[in-house]
Structure formats: C-alpha cells, structure tokens
Coordinates of C-alpha atoms in Angstrom, one line a residue:
X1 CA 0.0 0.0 0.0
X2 CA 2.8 2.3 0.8
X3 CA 4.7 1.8 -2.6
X4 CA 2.6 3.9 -4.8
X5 CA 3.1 6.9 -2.1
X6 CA 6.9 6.6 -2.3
X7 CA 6.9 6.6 -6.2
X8 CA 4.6 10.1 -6.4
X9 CA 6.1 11.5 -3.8
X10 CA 9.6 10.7 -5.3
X11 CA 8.0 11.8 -9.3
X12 CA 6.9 15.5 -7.6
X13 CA 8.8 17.7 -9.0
X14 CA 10.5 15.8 -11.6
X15 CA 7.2 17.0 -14.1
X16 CA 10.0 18.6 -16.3
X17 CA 12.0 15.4 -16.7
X18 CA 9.3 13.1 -17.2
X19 CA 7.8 15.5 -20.1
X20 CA 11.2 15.9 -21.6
X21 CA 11.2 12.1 -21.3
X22 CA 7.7 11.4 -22.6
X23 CA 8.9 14.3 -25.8
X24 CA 12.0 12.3 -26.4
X25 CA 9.9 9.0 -26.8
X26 CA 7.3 10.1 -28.6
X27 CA 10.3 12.0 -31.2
X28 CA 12.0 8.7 -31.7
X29 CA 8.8 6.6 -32.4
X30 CA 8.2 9.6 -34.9
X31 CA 11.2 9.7 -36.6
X32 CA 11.8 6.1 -37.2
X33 CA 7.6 6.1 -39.1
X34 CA 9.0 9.0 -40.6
X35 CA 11.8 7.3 -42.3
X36 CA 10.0 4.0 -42.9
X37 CA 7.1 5.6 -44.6
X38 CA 8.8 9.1 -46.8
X39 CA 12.1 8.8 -46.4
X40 CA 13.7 7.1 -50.2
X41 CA 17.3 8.6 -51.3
X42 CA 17.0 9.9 -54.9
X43 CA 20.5 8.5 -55.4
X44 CA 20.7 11.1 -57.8
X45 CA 24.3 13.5 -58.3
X46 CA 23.4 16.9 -56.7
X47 CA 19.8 15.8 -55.1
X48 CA 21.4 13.6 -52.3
X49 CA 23.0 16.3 -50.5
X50 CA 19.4 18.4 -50.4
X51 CA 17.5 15.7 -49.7
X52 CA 19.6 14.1 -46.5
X53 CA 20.2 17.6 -45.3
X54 CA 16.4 18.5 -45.9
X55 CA 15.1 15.4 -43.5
X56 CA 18.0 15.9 -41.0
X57 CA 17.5 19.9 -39.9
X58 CA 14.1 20.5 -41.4
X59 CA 12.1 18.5 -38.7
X60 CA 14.5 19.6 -36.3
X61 CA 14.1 23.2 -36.9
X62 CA 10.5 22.5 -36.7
X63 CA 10.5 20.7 -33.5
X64 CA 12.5 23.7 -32.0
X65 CA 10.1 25.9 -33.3
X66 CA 7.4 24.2 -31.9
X67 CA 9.1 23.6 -28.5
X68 CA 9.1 27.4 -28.0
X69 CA 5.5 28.0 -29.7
X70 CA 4.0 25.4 -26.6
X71 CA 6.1 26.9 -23.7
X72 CA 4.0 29.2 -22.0
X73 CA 7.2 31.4 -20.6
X74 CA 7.7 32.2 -24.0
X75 CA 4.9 33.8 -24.6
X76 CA 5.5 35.7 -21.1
X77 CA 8.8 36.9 -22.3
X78 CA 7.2 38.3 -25.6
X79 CA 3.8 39.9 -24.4
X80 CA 6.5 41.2 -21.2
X81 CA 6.5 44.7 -20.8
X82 CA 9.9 46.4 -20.8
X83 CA 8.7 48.8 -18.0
X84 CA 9.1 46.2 -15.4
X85 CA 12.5 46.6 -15.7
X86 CA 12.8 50.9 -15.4
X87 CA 13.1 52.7 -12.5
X88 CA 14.7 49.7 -10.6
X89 CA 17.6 50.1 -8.4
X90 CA 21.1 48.5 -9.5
X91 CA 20.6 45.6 -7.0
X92 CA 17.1 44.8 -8.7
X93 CA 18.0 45.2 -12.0
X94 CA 20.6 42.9 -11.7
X95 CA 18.8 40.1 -10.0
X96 CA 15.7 40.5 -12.6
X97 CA 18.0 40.1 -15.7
X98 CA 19.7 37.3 -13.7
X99 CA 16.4 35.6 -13.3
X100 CA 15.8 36.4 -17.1
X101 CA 18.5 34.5 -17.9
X102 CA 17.7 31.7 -16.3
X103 CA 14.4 31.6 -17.6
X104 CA 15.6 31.8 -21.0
X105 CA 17.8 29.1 -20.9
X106 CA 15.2 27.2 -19.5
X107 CA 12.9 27.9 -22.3
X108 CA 15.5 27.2 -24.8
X109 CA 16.9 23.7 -22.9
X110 CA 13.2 22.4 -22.9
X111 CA 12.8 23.9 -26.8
X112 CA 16.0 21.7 -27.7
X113 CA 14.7 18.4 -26.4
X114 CA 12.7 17.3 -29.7
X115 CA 15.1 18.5 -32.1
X116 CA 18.1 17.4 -30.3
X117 CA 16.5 14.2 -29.8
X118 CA 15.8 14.3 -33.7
X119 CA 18.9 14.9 -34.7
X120 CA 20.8 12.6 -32.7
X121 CA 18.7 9.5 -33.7
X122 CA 18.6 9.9 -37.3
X123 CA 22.4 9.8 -37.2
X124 CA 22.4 6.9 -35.1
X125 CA 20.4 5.4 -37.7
X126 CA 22.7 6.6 -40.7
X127 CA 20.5 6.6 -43.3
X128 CA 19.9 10.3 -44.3
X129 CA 24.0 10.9 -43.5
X130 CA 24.3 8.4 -46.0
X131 CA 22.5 9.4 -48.6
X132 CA 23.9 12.8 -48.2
X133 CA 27.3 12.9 -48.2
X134 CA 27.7 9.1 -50.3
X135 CA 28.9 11.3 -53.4
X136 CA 31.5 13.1 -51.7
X137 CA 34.1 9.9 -50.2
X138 CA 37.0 9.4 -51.6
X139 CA 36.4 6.3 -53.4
X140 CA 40.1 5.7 -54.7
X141 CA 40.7 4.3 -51.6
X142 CA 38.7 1.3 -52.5
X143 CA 40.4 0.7 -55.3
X144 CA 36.5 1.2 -57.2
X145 CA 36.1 2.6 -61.0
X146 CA 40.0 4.1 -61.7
X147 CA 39.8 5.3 -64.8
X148 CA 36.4 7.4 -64.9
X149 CA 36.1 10.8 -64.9
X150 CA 35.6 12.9 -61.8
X151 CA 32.1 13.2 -63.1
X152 CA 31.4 9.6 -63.5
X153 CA 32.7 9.0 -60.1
X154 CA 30.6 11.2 -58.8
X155 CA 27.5 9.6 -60.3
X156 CA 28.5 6.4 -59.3
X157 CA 28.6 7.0 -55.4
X158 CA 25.3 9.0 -55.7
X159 CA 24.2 5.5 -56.5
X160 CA 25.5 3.5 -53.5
X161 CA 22.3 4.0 -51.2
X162 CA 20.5 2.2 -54.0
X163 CA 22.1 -1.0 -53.8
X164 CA 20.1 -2.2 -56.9
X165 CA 21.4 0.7 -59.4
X166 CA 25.4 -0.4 -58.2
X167 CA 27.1 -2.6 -60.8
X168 CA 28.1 -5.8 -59.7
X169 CA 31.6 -4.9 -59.8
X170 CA 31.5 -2.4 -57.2
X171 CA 29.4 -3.9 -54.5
X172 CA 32.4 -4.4 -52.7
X173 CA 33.6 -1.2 -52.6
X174 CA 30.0 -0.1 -51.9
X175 CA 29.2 -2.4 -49.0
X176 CA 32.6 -0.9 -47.7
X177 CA 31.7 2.9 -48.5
X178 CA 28.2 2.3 -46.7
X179 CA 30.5 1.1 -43.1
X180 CA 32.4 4.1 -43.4
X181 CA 29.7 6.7 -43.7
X182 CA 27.6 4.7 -40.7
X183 CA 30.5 5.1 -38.7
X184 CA 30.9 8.5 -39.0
X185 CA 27.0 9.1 -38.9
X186 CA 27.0 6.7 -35.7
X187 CA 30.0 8.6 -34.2
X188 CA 28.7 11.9 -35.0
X189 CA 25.4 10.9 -33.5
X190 CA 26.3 9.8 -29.9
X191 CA 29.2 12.7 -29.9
X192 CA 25.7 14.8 -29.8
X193 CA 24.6 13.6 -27.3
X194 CA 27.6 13.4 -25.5
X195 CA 28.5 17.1 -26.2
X196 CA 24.4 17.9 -25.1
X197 CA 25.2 15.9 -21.8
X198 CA 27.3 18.0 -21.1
X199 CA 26.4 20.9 -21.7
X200 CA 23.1 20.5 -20.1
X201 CA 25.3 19.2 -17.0
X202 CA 27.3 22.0 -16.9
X203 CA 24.9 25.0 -17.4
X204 CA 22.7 23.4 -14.3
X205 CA 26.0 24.0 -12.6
X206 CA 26.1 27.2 -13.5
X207 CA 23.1 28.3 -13.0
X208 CA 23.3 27.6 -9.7
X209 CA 26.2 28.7 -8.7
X210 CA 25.2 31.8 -10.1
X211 CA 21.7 31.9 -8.8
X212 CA 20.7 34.2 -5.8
X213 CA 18.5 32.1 -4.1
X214 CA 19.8 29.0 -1.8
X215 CA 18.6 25.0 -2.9
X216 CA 15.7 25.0 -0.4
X217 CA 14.9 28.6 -1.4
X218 CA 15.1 28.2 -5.0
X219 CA 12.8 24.9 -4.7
X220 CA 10.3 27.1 -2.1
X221 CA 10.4 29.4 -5.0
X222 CA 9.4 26.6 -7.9
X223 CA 6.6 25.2 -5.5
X224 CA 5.5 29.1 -5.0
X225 CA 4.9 29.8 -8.6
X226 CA 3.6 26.2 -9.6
X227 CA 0.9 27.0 -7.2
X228 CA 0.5 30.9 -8.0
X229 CA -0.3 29.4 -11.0
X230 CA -2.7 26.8 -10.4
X231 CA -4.9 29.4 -8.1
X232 CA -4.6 32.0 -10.7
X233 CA -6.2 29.5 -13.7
X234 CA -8.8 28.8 -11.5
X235 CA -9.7 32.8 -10.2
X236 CA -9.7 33.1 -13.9
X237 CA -11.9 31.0 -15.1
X238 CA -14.7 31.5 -12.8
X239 CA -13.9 35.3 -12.5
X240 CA -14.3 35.3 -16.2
X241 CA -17.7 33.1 -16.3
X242 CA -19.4 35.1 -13.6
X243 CA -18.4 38.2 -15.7
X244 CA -19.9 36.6 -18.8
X245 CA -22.6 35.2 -17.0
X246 CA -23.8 39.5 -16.0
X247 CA -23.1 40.1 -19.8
X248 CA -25.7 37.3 -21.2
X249 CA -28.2 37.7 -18.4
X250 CA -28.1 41.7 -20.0
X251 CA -28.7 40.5 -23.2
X252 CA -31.4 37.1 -22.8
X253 CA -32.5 38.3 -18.9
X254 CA -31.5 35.2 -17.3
X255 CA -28.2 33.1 -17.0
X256 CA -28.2 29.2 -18.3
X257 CA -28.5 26.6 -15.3
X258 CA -30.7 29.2 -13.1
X259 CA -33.9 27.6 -11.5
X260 CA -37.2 29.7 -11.1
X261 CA -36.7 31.4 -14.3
X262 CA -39.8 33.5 -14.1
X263 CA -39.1 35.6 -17.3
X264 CA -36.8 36.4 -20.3
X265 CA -35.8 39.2 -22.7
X266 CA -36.6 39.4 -25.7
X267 CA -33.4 40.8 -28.2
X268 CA -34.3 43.3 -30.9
X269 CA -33.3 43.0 -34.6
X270 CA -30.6 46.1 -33.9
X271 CA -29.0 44.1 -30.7
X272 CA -28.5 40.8 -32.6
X273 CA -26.5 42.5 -35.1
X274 CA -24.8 44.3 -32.8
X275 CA -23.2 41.1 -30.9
X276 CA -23.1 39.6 -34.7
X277 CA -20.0 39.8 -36.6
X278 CA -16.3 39.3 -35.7
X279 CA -15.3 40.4 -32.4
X280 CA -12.3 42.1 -31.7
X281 CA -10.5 43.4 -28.8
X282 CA -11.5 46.5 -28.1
X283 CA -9.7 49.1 -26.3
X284 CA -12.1 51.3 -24.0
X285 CA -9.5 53.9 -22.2
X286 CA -6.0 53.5 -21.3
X287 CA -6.5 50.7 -18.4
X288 CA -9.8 48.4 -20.0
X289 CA -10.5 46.7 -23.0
X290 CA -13.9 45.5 -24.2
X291 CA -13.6 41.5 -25.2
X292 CA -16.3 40.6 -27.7
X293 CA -19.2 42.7 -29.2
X294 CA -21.6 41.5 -26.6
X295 CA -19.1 42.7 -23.6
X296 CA -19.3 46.2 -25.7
X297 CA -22.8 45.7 -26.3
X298 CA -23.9 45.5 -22.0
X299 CA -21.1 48.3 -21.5
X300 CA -23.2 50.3 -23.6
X301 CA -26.9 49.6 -23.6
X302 CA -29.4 49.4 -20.6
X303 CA -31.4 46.4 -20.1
X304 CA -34.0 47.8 -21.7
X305 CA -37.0 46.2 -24.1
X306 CA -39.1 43.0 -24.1
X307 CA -39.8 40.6 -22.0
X308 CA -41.6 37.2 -21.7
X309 CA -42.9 35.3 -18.5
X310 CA -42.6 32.5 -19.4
X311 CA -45.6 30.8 -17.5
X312 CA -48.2 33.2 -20.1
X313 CA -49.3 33.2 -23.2
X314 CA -46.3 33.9 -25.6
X315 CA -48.3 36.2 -27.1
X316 CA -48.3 38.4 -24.4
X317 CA -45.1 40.2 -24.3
X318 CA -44.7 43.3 -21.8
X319 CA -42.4 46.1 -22.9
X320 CA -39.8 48.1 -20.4

C-alpha cells in the first residue's frame, strides 16, 4: 500500500524530466515512421545532398520551433512589458536580468529536447547521412572505377544508397563505402549527445552557482509559482464566467442553469447585429478593453425592451 506513495512522492517535482522524457519517446517513435514511410534517397548527383540535409535539420528546426511556440514562458517573455525593468535600483535590476537569464535558458533547454533528440537519432540510424554525403568519399581508396572521370565518379557513389542501381563490380567497394559513412553518422550521432550531456550538466552547474537564491529557497520558489499558478487559472476562469454570466443575463434576462426562471428578454433586430459579426479586442480607455461585441454591447446599452414570463401566453409580451 505504501509503494505507490513513495513513487509520487519521489516523481513530484520531476514534471519537467518526465515530459522531456515522454517528448523524447514520442520523437524517436516519430522519426523512425517517418523514415519507414517518406524517407527514399534519390541516389541522384546533386539531389542527395538536399534531400539528407532536408530530412535531418528540417524536422529539427520544426520541432525547435514548436518547442518554443508550446512553452508558456515564452509567450511571457514576448507579451513582457519592458517597464518592469525601469526605474529599478542597480541591485534589482541585476537580480531580474539574472532571473531572465535563467528563464531563457530554460525555455531554450526544454525547446531543444525534440530536435536534439531528432537529430541525434537519425544519425544513429545513418540513413539520411548516408544518402547525403555518399557522393563526396573518396572512393580511390577502394580501389573502385579508376579510370572514370571525376564526373562519373561522382554519379557512381550518388548510386550506392540504391544497392540495386550499383554494378556488380562495385558492390564491394559499396558495402565498404556504406560502413564508413555509418560510422561516422554513428560517431557523430552519440558525440551529440555526449556534447548535449554535457552541456546540459554544466549549465545546471552554472546556473546555480550563479543563482541568488539558496537550494531549499530556489525549490520554495518553484513550488510558490507552480501553485501561483494553479490558483490564478482557476480565479480566472470563474472570474471570467461570472463576468460573462452578467453580460448574457443583459442580453437574454436570465443566466443558463438558473432555477425559477420566471421571465426572459426578448433581443431586438438592432441588438442581434450588434453582438453579430467578428469580435475584436477592443480598447475602452488607457486601463480596459472591451472583449467581444456583446461585452461592448452590456457596456453600452441598458437592459432595456421586451420581455416574456414564461408561464403566459407567448403572445403576451410586456415592454420596459
């Protein structure tokens, strides 16, 4: 009974890890689909290059993209306003842009975990390196096709991802070309991810060397906004449906869900259209906006015109 308690209690706080674990995952099981359903080398001179370099960074830049686009502190940063940071004392400043920092690399770290993860399995893999860069080895080593032109040569190895268009002749010296250029897409691969390790490693260090609050603090501080944050979702979505709720009990004269609804207002033809349409944010003075056309709509109007008990004839409609 007691297990399942240690294992959530040891998994709080690690939310970050396991969803950069669960991304990972799911990146690998996309990119190998990926290759097994679009991925076919043209094995063509001048087309290999583009087409291994195309499937290598174009997901990844993608994925990078993506990772920033679905990070909320991103979109913090960017809708920031720069007057948070004026009329601060040195001591302030300096702590806020520290904090900045940190944030950004945090953004950035948790960005990099698709492509990264992208990158460094399709070179594990070997096949787009392959296709790539199989043009450009030095075949002469191999003792393959001496006396053809530079040309030739060239169109030859564009052929040696496509073992069925390499002559017979050369399927030595293309079985051979193929190890070479999996080694170095296999070496380059988990050097990656080595050199990420690391990094990753060493900027935690940093960071907290650097960092102006103490372990316990800095955790305190984590759990503080986690929280802050959780409340403040909540506060905002009932502060914004009991703010909607006034708005359509203006417009209809009752709200949805209410009990004893003894009557209800009837909209004129000049109201509908004026909630009808697309609604835009609306700017009212220097510190409110209006939010949809019916927000602008009860900001405006009175509650004003027909209305319907509802336990009477429908014909009889009285008029305020």
């Amino acid at each position: 009974m007691t297990f399942l308690p240690k294992w959530l209690t040891f998994l709080k706080g690690k939310e970050v890890v396991i969803a950069n674990a669960i991304i990972a995952i799911l990146t690998i099981g996309g990119q190998q689909l990926f290759s097994f359903f679009t991925f076919s080398c043209p094995c063509h001179v001048g087309q290999n290059l583009i087409y291994g370099l195309a499937f290598l960074g174009v997901p990844a830049l993608i994925l990078l993209i993506v990772g920033y686009a679905l990070n909320n502190q991103t979109w913090r940063l960017v809708m920031g306003k720069s007057s948070h940071f004026e009329r601060e004392s040195s001591s302030n400043w300096l702590l806020k842009y520290k904090l900045l920092c940190f944030v950004l690399c945090s953004i950035t770290g948790r960005a990099l975990v698709a492509p990264v993860t992208w990158l460094a399995v399709t070179l594990i893999n070997g096949s787009y390196y392959i296709c790539a860069v199989s043009e450009y080895v030095p075949v002469h080593y191999y003792g393959a096709a001496p006396n053809v032109t530079a040309s030739e040569r060239s169109r030859i190895l564009a052929t040696f991802p496509c073992g069925q268009l390499v002559p017979p002749e050369l399927s030595r010296a293309r079985d051979e070309v193929i190890l070479l250029l999996r080694y170095q897409s296999q070496v380059a691969g988990w050097l990656l991810i080595a050199v990420v390790v690391i990094t990753v490693f060493l900027s935690y260090c940093l960071a907290s060397c650097f960092s102006p609050l103490s372990f316990l603090h800095f955790r305190y501080w984590n759990s503080y906004v986690d929280n802050e944050q959780e409340l403040f979702d909540e506060a905002t979505e009932q502060h914004s449906r009991l703010y909607a709720m006034q708005n359509v009990r203006k417009f209809f004269g009752f709200v949805p869900g209410s009990e004893n609804v003894k009557e209800i207002r009837i909209p004129s033809l000049r109201e509908w259209q004026a909630i009808s349409g697309l609604a835009f944010l609306k700017r009212v003075d220097k510190e409110h906006y209006d939010y949809s056309l019916l927000h602008d709509w009860a900001l405006k109007e009175r509650a004003s015109g027909k209305y319907l008990r509802i336990d009477e004839d429908p014909g009889i409609i009285t008029q305020l």
